[in-house]
Amino acid sequence: MDIPPFRVTAATLDVLEALLGPDDQLYGLKIAENAGRKTGSVYPILARLEDAGWVVSAWEQDEPSARGPRRRFYRLSPDGLGAARALLLHHRGAVRQRTGSPVRGLAPRPTPQWRGWS
Amino acid sequence: MSPAVVFVLVALLVPMAVAESGEVSPWLAKRVLVWAARRLRSAEKTERYTEEWLADLEQVPGKITKLGWALGVAFLGVVRLREPKSALDWTPRPVVNPFATDSLFGPGAPESGGRLVPAPRAQTRPALPRPTAISPGCLGDGGYVGEPAQFEPGGVSYSRRFRQDPPVVPVPREPGARFFQRYYDNWGDSVHRRRYSYEEDAFTTSDQKAAPPVIGL
């Protein structure tokens, strides 16, 4: 796997998982909710991914005059899609799709996968 | 203060304060986001993130929650999103006069146009006389061949004086030696030399001495 041109953190992997979701209108706030991260830390991650060419963004096109400020939608580029899958497989062993807010608190969590003694 | 008055004050003022803060919070959140976007040091980023953050702010439910979300974006996002500061400019420039030459008693010293840096001296060598005959000293390989040339007037040995210098062996200097050498090259002793005589001092006239002005009387 090629080394990505940015620092790979857990938050970066969460954002990539959120971007791999089926929703095609993902903006910053929604990505942060799906990733379970603070919005203030998601915007810099999206900017780094966009600089690296993994993510492309575009302004909202619907109803240009009806609403006030436009939202900015993010999605993975064709190159970034494969690279994100490879990166998630390398670091987490699987590709999960985050589509909603993660369960927090006392809710049961899935058992971690058994990887042997070593 | 009676408990009834306290009860009335609390029952009136606290809800009023909460309602007012709830009304002010969305406006304040927008102001925080606009202020934060201006801290990004890039006009393009400022324009983009102002609109993007304001659009996302509309999706945040609640009123006071909007303010908290805006503060989070401002504190977490701006530090990582803003452009780095431009590096210091280390381009060497000519030395300017670091001292104030004008004062209450008149303009600054007119000497050297207000410059304290002495003008660079001309590094010229005296012109060598043209040889009229071939001498053994002229046929050397640039070095002193031992015998002065025949054409030198007044017995001054130009070839001996301007012969090729031996290679300079670099000697390790003490720390700071380069600074002091350059300081002396720039300033010489002009900083420490008195510019006027005591008779021409600012508070002294030709016939009698005047007292310096007393401030505060």
XYZ file of C-alpha atoms in Angstrom:
335
model
C 0.000 0.000 0.000
C 1.277 3.446 -0.880
C 2.014 5.813 1.953
C -0.670 8.510 1.979
C 0.569 12.104 1.728
C -0.988 13.064 5.066
C -0.884 11.940 8.644
C -3.202 9.004 9.227
C -4.992 9.284 12.552
C -8.017 7.577 14.007
C -10.075 10.639 13.177
C -8.895 10.471 9.567
C -9.991 6.846 9.339
C -13.357 7.731 10.860
C -13.857 10.478 8.316
C -12.942 8.127 5.483
C -15.440 5.598 6.758
C -18.091 8.301 6.856
C -17.244 9.294 3.296
C -17.616 5.693 2.154
C -21.267 5.759 3.180
C -24.088 5.566 0.661
C -25.192 9.162 1.189
C -24.215 11.316 -1.779
C -24.891 14.657 -0.110
C -22.346 14.716 2.651
C -21.433 18.093 4.083
C -19.125 18.904 6.956
C -21.619 18.711 9.779
C -23.097 15.436 8.560
C -19.667 13.873 8.047
C -18.772 14.872 11.592
C -21.952 13.312 12.926
C -21.417 10.093 10.992
C -17.777 9.913 12.013
C -18.541 10.689 15.644
C -15.980 13.469 15.712
C -16.014 17.151 16.536
C -16.849 19.302 13.563
C -13.891 21.561 14.239
C -11.503 18.672 13.737
C -13.317 17.278 10.693
C -12.914 20.398 8.548
C -9.092 20.318 8.685
C -9.110 16.601 7.870
C -11.330 17.224 4.862
C -9.022 20.016 3.745
C -6.003 17.696 3.967
C -7.807 14.954 2.062
C -8.830 17.466 -0.580
C -5.272 18.730 -0.928
C -4.120 15.139 -1.390
C -6.698 14.568 -4.116
C -8.619 11.912 -2.223
C -11.717 14.063 -1.785
C -13.488 16.443 -4.125
C -15.982 19.033 -3.015
C -18.600 21.145 -4.724
C -21.067 23.806 -3.699
C -24.713 22.999 -3.309
C -26.619 23.499 -6.552
C -30.229 23.281 -5.380
C -32.239 26.460 -5.021
C -29.432 28.957 -5.320
C -31.534 31.927 -4.245
C -34.015 30.340 -1.886
C -31.563 29.673 0.905
C -28.820 31.808 2.280
C -25.371 30.317 2.401
C -24.697 27.225 0.321
C -23.515 23.955 1.733
C -20.394 22.267 0.446
C -20.711 18.594 -0.419
C -17.777 16.222 -0.136
C -17.237 12.879 -1.792
C -14.310 10.585 -2.456
C -12.602 10.902 -5.805
C -12.182 7.760 -7.940
C -8.558 7.514 -6.876
C -9.391 8.282 -3.280
C -12.071 5.615 -3.161
C -9.659 2.780 -3.756
C -6.962 4.331 -1.638
C -9.372 4.846 1.263
C -10.517 1.227 1.112
C -6.922 0.030 1.077
C -6.004 2.299 3.958
C -8.932 1.144 6.072
C -8.191 -2.491 5.310
C -4.576 -1.942 6.288
C -5.322 -0.163 9.568
C -8.609 -1.665 10.720
C -8.852 -4.883 8.816
C -12.285 -4.089 7.431
C -14.274 -1.319 5.811
C -17.242 -0.195 7.846
C -19.741 2.298 6.590
C -20.790 4.892 9.097
C -24.212 6.163 8.205
C -25.520 7.425 11.512
C -24.369 8.693 14.854
C -22.414 5.998 16.666
C -23.855 4.427 19.760
C -22.386 5.868 22.927
C -22.805 5.433 26.625
C -23.790 2.090 28.143
C -24.986 0.523 24.916
C -23.364 -2.834 24.180
C -20.433 -2.728 21.874
C -19.505 -5.466 19.420
C -16.926 -7.953 20.540
C -13.529 -7.190 19.083
C -12.315 -9.639 16.520
C -9.994 -12.358 17.784
C -6.546 -11.980 16.268
C -4.619 -14.640 18.085
C -2.216 -14.445 20.994
C 0.473 -12.352 19.379
C -33.862 41.482 51.314
C -37.032 39.601 51.916
C -37.489 36.158 50.430
C -40.464 37.401 48.441
C -38.341 39.973 46.641
C -35.655 37.413 45.948
C -38.233 35.028 44.605
C -39.690 37.652 42.315
C -36.280 38.731 41.077
C -35.153 35.192 40.413
C -38.465 34.216 38.872
C -38.322 37.195 36.516
C -34.678 37.822 35.817
C -33.472 34.288 35.271
C -36.051 33.424 32.618
C -35.453 36.776 30.981
C -31.723 36.154 30.887
C -32.166 32.664 29.512
C -34.604 33.818 26.863
C -32.403 36.707 25.880
C -29.293 34.548 25.614
C -31.257 32.072 23.537
C -32.219 34.818 21.153
C -28.746 36.287 20.973
C -26.916 32.987 20.590
C -27.609 32.358 16.869
C -26.540 35.886 15.989
C -23.462 35.553 18.164
C -22.655 32.168 16.606
C -22.664 33.714 13.145
C -20.404 36.498 14.308
C -18.011 33.973 15.835
C -17.862 31.972 12.604
C -17.258 35.044 10.460
C -14.563 36.197 12.866
C -12.954 32.750 12.839
C -12.987 32.545 9.041
C -11.158 35.852 8.866
C -8.348 34.377 10.932
C -7.440 31.908 8.171
C -4.964 34.358 6.552
C -6.255 33.609 3.074
C -9.019 35.487 1.298
C -10.033 32.393 -0.646
C -10.319 30.267 2.479
C -12.146 33.014 4.324
C -14.783 33.299 1.619
C -15.225 29.567 1.303
C -15.400 28.631 4.971
C -17.586 31.568 5.897
C -20.318 30.354 3.584
C -19.751 26.686 4.380
C -19.798 27.161 8.125
C -22.822 29.444 8.035
C -24.672 26.881 5.938
C -23.764 24.110 8.351
C -24.748 26.313 11.268
C -28.314 26.356 9.986
C -28.407 22.576 10.265
C -27.430 22.634 13.928
C -30.549 22.321 16.090
C -31.230 24.603 19.020
C -30.104 28.104 19.791
C -27.457 27.971 22.468
C -26.184 24.792 20.846
C -25.383 26.840 17.756
C -23.114 29.059 19.792
C -21.323 26.085 21.289
C -20.879 24.526 17.859
C -19.512 27.769 16.450
C -17.053 28.110 19.305
C -15.908 24.543 18.732
C -15.308 25.183 15.055
C -13.490 28.402 15.833
C -11.168 26.915 18.437
C -10.513 23.540 16.819
C -10.633 24.336 13.147
C -8.989 27.689 12.731
C -5.661 26.685 14.209
C -5.291 23.796 11.775
C -6.870 25.407 8.742
C -5.119 28.739 8.664
C -2.163 29.416 6.454
C 1.238 29.497 8.118
C 2.780 32.842 8.770
C 5.165 34.110 6.162
C 8.799 33.592 6.967
C 11.014 36.421 8.100
C 12.692 38.382 5.361
C 16.433 38.059 5.847
C 17.392 40.015 2.729
C 20.398 42.140 3.617
C 19.738 45.839 3.399
C 22.000 48.838 3.863
C 22.419 49.983 7.406
C 20.249 52.937 8.318
C 20.722 55.351 11.138
C 19.270 53.679 14.190
C 19.375 56.854 16.321
C 16.967 59.749 16.289
C 18.892 62.739 15.059
C 16.118 65.303 15.368
C 15.299 66.702 18.761
C 13.616 69.624 20.469
C 16.729 71.704 19.924
C 16.749 71.408 16.167
C 17.231 69.037 13.299
C 19.766 66.315 13.361
C 23.366 66.522 12.410
C 23.609 67.439 8.747
C 26.888 65.684 8.313
C 26.810 62.869 5.801
C 23.150 63.585 5.124
C 22.028 62.254 8.446
C 23.942 59.045 7.916
C 26.204 57.860 10.619
C 27.672 55.204 8.418
C 30.848 56.503 6.827
C 30.874 56.459 3.085
C 32.879 53.586 1.659
C 36.377 54.568 0.831
C 37.663 54.130 -2.651
C 39.879 51.117 -2.890
C 42.193 52.207 -5.623
C 45.770 51.386 -6.200
C 48.223 53.874 -7.602
C 48.653 53.405 -11.310
C 51.715 51.525 -12.323
C 54.021 53.230 -14.767
C 54.154 51.623 -18.147
C 57.352 49.716 -18.695
C 59.624 50.955 -21.405
C 61.894 47.985 -21.516
C 61.580 44.360 -20.734
C 62.904 43.713 -17.317
C 63.359 40.451 -15.484
C 60.723 41.520 -12.982
C 58.026 41.727 -15.634
C 58.501 38.226 -16.912
C 57.737 36.483 -13.654
C 54.740 34.288 -13.196
C 52.980 36.869 -11.131
C 55.230 36.609 -8.137
C 58.250 38.467 -6.990
C 61.262 37.247 -8.799
C 63.817 38.858 -6.572
C 65.138 41.872 -8.422
C 63.249 45.163 -8.694
C 62.350 46.386 -12.151
C 64.403 49.053 -13.759
C 61.566 51.424 -14.650
C 60.377 52.193 -11.133
C 60.746 55.868 -10.311
C 62.175 57.045 -7.063
C 63.350 53.657 -6.054
C 59.832 52.547 -5.053
C 59.487 48.899 -5.719
C 55.995 48.461 -7.188
C 56.597 44.903 -8.062
C 57.675 44.204 -4.524
C 54.697 46.046 -3.107
C 51.995 44.561 -5.327
C 53.387 41.181 -5.857
C 51.096 38.247 -5.570
C 50.120 37.687 -1.984
C 50.808 34.346 -0.398
C 47.751 32.207 0.214
C 45.887 33.223 3.328
C 45.666 30.451 5.849
C 42.332 30.696 7.620
C 42.809 31.174 11.305
C 39.945 30.204 13.565
C 38.599 33.368 15.082
C 36.981 33.908 18.387
C 33.205 33.870 18.509
C 31.853 37.280 17.712
C 34.960 38.399 15.877
C 33.077 38.677 12.612
C 30.389 40.817 14.251
C 32.907 43.226 15.741
C 34.840 43.397 12.484
C 31.721 44.253 10.530
C 30.623 46.665 13.248
C 33.932 48.487 12.966
C 33.781 48.417 9.164
C 30.343 50.008 9.281
C 30.712 52.438 12.119
C 34.378 52.913 12.734
C 34.788 55.159 15.709
C 32.149 57.630 14.502
C 29.775 56.558 17.229
C 32.207 57.286 20.009
C 33.751 60.424 18.555
C 32.463 63.762 19.702
C 31.038 65.723 16.810
C 31.378 69.227 18.184
C 33.852 70.787 20.460
C 32.800 71.826 23.890
C 32.632 75.458 22.794
C 30.172 74.610 20.064
C 27.924 72.645 22.300
C 24.184 73.096 22.105
C 23.941 75.006 25.376
C 27.002 77.122 24.865
C 27.186 80.380 22.962
C 30.265 82.155 21.813
C 30.416 84.799 24.553
C 28.770 83.267 27.574
C 27.515 79.967 28.720
C 23.782 79.431 28.843
C 22.094 77.217 31.315
C 20.295 74.215 29.929
C 16.525 74.558 29.853
C 14.789 73.495 33.025
C 11.602 71.618 32.470
C 8.912 71.833 35.082
C 9.185 75.393 36.345
